[in-house]
Short mmCIF file of C-alpha atoms and ligand atoms in Angstrom, two decimals:
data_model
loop_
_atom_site.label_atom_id
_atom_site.label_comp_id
_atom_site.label_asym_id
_atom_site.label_seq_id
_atom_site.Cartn_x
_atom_site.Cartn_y
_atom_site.Cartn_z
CA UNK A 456 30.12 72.93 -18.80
CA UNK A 457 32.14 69.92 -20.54
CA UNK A 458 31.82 70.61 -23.86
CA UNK A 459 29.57 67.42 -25.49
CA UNK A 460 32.44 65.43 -27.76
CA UNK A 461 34.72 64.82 -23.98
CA UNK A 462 34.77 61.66 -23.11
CA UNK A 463 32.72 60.68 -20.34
CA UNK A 464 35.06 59.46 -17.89
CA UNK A 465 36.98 62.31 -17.98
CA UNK A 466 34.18 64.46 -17.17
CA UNK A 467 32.69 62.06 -14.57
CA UNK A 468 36.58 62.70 -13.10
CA UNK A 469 36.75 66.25 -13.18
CA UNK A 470 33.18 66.42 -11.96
CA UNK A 471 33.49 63.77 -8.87
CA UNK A 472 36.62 64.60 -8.04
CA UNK A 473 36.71 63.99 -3.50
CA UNK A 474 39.16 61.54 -2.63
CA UNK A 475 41.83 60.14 -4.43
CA UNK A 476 41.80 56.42 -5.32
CA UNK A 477 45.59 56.20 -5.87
CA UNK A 478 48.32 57.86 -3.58
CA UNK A 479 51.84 56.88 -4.55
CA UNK A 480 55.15 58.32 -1.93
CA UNK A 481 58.72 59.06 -2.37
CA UNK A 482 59.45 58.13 1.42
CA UNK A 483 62.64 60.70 1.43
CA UNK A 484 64.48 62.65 4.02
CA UNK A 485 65.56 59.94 6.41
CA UNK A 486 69.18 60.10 6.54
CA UNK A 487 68.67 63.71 6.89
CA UNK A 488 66.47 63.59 9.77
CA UNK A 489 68.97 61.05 11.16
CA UNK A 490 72.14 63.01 10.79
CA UNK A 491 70.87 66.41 11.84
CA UNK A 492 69.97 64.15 15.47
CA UNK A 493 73.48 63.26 15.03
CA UNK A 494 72.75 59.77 14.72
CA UNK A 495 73.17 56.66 12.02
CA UNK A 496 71.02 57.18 8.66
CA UNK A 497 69.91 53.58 9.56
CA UNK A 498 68.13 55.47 12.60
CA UNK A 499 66.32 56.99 10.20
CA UNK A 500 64.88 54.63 8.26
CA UNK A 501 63.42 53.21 11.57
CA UNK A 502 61.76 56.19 12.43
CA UNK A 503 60.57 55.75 8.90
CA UNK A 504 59.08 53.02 9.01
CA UNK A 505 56.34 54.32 12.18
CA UNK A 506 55.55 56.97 9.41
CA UNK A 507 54.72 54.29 7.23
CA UNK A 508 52.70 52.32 9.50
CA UNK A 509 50.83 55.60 10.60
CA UNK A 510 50.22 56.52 7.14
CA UNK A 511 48.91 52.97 5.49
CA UNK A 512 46.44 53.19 9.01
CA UNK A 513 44.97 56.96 7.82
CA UNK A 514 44.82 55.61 4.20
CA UNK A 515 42.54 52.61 5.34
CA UNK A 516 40.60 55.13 7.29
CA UNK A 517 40.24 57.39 4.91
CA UNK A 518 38.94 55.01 1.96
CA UNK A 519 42.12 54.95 -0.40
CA UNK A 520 42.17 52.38 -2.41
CA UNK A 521 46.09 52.36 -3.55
CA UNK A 522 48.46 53.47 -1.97
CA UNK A 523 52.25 53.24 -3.35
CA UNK A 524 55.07 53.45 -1.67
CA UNK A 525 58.43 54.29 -2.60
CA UNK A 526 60.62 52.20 -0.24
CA UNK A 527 63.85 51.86 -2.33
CA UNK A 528 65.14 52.64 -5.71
CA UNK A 529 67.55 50.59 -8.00
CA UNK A 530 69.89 53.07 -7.66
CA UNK A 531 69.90 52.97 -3.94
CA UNK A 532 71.78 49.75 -4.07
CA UNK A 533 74.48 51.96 -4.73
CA UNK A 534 74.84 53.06 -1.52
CA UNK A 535 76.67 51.98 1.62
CA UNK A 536 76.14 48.10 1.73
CA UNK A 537 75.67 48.76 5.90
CA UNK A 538 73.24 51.08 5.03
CA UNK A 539 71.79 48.51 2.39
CA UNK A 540 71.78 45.93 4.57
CA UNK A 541 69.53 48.35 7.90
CA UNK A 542 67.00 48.76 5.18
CA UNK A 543 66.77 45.39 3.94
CA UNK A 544 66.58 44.00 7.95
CA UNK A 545 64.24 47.01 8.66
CA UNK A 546 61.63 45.43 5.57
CA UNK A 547 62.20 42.04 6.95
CA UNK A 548 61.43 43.13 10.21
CA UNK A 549 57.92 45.56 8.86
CA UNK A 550 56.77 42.43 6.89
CA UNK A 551 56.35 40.08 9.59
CA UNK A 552 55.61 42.55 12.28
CA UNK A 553 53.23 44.51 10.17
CA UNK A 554 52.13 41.29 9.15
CA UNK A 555 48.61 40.75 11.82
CA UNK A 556 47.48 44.61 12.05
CA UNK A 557 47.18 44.53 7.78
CA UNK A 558 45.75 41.50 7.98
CA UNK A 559 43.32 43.03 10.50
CA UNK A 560 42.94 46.37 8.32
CA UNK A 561 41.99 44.69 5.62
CA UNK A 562 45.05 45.65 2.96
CA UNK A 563 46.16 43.95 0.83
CA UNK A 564 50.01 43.76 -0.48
CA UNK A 565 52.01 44.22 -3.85
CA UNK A 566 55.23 44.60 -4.91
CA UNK A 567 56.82 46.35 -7.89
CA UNK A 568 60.55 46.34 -9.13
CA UNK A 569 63.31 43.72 -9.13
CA UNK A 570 62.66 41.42 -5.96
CA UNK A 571 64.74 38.99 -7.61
CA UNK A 572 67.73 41.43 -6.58
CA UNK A 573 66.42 41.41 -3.06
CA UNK A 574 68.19 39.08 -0.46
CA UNK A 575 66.03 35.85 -0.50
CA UNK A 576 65.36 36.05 3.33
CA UNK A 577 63.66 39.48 2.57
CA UNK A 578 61.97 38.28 -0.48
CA UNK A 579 60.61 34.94 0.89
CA UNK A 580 59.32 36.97 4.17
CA UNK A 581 57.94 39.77 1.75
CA UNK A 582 56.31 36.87 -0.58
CA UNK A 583 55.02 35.02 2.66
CA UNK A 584 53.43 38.47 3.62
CA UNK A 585 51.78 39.15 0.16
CA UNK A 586 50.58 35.49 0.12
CA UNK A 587 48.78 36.34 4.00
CA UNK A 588 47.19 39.09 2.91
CA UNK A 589 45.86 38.30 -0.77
CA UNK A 590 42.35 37.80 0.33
CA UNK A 591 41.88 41.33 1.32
CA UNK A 592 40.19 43.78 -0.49
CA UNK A 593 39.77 46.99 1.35
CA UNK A 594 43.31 48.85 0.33
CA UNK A 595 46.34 47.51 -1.55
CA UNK A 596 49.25 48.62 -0.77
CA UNK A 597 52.01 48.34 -3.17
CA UNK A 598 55.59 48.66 -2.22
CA UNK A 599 58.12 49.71 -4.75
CA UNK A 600 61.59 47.57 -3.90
CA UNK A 601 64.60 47.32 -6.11
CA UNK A 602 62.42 49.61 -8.20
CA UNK A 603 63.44 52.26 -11.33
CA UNK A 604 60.59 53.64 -13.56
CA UNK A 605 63.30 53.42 -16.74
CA UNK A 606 63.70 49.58 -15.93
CA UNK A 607 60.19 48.94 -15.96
CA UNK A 608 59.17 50.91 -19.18
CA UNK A 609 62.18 48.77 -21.07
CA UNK A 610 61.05 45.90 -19.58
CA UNK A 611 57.28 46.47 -20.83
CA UNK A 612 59.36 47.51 -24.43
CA UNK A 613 60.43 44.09 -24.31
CA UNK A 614 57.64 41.89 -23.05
CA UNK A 615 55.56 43.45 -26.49
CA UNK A 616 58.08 42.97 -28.49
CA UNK A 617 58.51 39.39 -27.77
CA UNK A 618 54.59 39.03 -28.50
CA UNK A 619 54.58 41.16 -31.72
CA UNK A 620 57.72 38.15 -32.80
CA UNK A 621 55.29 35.81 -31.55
CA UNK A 622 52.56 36.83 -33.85
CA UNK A 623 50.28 37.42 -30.57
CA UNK A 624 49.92 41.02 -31.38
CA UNK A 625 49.92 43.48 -34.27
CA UNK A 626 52.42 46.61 -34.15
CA UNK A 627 48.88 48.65 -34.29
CA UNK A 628 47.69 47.10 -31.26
CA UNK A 629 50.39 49.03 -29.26
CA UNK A 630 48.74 51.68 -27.83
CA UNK A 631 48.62 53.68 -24.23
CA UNK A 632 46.53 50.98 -22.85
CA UNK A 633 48.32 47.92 -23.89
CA UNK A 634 51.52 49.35 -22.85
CA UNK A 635 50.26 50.45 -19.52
CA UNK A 636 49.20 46.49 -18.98
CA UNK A 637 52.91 45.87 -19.53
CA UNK A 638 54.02 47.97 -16.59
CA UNK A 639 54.22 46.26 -12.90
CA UNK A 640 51.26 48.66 -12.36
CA UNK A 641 49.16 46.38 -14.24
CA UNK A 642 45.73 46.88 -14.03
CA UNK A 643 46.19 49.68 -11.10
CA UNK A 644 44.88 52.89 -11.58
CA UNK A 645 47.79 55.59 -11.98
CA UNK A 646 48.57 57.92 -9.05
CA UNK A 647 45.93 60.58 -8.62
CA UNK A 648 48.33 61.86 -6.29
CA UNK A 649 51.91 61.78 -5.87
CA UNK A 650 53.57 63.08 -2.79
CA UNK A 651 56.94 63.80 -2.04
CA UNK A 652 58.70 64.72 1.58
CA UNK A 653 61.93 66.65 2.37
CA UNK A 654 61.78 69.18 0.37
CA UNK A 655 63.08 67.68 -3.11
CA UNK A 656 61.08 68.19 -6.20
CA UNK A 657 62.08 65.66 -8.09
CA UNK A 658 60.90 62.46 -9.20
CA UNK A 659 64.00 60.02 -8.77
CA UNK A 660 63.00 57.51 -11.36
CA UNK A 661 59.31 56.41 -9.45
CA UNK A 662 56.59 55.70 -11.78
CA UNK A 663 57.55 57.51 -15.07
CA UNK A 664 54.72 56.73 -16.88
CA UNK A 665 52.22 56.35 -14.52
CA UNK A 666 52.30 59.99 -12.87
CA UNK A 667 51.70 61.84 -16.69
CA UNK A 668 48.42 63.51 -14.91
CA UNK A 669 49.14 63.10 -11.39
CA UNK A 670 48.58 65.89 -8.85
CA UNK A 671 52.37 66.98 -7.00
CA UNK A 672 52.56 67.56 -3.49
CA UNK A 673 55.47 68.36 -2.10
CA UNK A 674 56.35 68.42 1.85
CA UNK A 675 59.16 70.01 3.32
CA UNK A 676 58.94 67.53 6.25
CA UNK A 677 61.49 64.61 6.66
CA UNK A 678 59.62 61.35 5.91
CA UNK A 679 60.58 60.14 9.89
CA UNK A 680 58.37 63.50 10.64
CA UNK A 681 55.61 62.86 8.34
CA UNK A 682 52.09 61.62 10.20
CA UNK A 683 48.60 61.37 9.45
CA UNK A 684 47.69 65.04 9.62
CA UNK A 685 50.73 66.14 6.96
CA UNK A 686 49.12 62.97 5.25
CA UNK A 687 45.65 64.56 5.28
CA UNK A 688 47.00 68.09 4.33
CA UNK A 689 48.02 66.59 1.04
CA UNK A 690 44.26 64.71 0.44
CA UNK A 691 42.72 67.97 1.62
CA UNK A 692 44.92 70.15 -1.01
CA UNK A 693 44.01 67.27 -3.64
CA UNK A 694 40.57 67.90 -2.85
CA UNK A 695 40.79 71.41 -3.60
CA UNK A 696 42.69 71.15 -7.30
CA UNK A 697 40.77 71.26 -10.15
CA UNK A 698 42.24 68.31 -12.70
CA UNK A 699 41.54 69.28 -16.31
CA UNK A 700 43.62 66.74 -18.01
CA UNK A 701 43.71 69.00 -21.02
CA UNK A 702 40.81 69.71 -21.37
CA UNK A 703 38.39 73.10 -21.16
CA UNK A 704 36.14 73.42 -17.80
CA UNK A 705 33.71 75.35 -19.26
CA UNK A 706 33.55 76.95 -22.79
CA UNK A 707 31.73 80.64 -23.21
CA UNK A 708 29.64 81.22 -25.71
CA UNK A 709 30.45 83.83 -28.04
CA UNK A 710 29.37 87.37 -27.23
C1 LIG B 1118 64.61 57.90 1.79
O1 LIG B 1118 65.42 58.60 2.67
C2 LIG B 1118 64.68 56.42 1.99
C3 LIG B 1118 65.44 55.69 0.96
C4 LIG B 1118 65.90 56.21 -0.14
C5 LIG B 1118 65.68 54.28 1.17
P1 LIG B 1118 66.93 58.91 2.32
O2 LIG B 1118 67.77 57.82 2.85
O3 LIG B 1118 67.10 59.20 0.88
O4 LIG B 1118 67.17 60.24 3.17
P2 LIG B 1118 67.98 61.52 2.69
O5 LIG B 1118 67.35 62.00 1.43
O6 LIG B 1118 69.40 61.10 2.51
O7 LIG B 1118 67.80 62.48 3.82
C1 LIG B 1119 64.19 58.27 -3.88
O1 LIG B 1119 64.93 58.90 -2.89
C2 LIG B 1119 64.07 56.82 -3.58
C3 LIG B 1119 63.25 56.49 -2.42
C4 LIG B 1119 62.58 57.32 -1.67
C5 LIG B 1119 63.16 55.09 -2.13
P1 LIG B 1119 66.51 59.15 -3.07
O2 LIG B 1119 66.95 59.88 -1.87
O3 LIG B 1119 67.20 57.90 -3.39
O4 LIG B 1119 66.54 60.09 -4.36
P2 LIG B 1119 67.58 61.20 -4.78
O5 LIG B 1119 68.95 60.57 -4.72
O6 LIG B 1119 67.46 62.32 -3.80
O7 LIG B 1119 67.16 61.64 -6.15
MG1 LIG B 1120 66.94 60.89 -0.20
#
């Protein structure tokens, strides 16, 4: 038993704990994939992208409600402009292709991050996309472009500071929940579950905030390798894990 003074959400969470409502990806391990084939890491990223598509399709089916993807990180702009330039073609490619079958299945898209850095081809055909499919309501999909957790949390810093100037809010107003409205998140749920492929445990700057009580999985598969049923292994070992956020599952009495 819960002891009495826990909140009531939490318990409700602990308690009805099945599926998560938030899945957010690090999408990693393509250039490996690609170079062990002895082929370009662009190759990789293509074969990524039928991972993706298989994976937005089984979290549809499934019932997810979010699902985030990490697609590329601020820092990854630091990286070979030809291989910049494959990924950036490869989106603008996914976004208009994609563009029908989401329609169809009911998601619904977001971005997070600096799309202002973003070619404008890619951003007007990503912004055409998310305009298509804003009447949906059955999962949203948020992709996470030109993004850096550190970024966002300064830029959240910033946008309450500017309203605390502005008289629009009191210093003691700042609190978890106010800030978390300031994040690109917005009014998003944070990541029940956050899953990582390839083998690396890290977090590479995705979501800082957001993932304080998210559940870890990480896959040793290559994210080009990664399909609905390494998908559903993750839900299923979500499934399993008790969540506690901090608190006590079940207090004995005294003997
Ligand atoms: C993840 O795969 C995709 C992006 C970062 C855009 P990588 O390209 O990082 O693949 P590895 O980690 O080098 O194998
Ligand atoms: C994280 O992968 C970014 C994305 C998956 C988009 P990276 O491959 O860029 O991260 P590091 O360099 O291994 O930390
Ligand atoms: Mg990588």
């Amino acid at each position: 038993m819960l002891h009495d003074s826990q909140p009531t959400e939490l318990k409700k969470k602990i308690y009805t704990q099945s599926l998560p409502e938030h899945v957010a990806i690090i999408m990693d391990g393509n250039g490996r994939w690609a170079q062990e084939r002895r082929k370009p890491r662009v190759w990789g990223h293509k074969k990524g992208v039928e991972s993706v598509r298989a994976v937005v399709k089984t979290a549809g089916e499934v019932g997810i409600k979010y699902l985030t993807l990490y697609a590329f990180s601020e820092e990854n702009w630091g990286r070979p402009q030809s291989e910049v330039s494959g990924i950036m073609t490869l989106l603008d490619t996914f976004v208009v292709r994609e563009r029908k079958e989401l329609y169809e299945n009911n998601v619904r898209l977001k971005t997070i991050g600096r799309i202002e850095k973003l070619p404008a081809k890619t951003r007007k055909l990503v912004q055409e996309t998310t305009e298509y499919l804003k009447d949906n309501d059955g999962l949203t999909l948020t992709i996470a472009l030109s993004y850096g957790g550190r970024t966002e949390i300064s830029a959240a810093c910033r946008m309450i500071a500017e309203k605390v100037k502005n008289h629009e809010i009191n210093v003691d107003q700042i609190d978890s929940e106010l800030f978390g409205q300031h994040l690109s998140t917005g009014s998003i749920p944070d990541p029940d579950l956050l899953i990582r492929t390839s083998g690396e445990q890290r977090i590479s700057n995705f979501l800082l905030w957001q993932i304080a009580y998210s559940e870890l999985w990480f896959s040793t598969v290559y994210w080009p390798d990664f399909r609905r049923e390494h998908f559903l292994d993750a839900i299923q070992s979500y499934k399993n894990r008790k969540r506690r956020f901090g608190l006590v599952e079940s207090v004995q009495a005294p003997i």
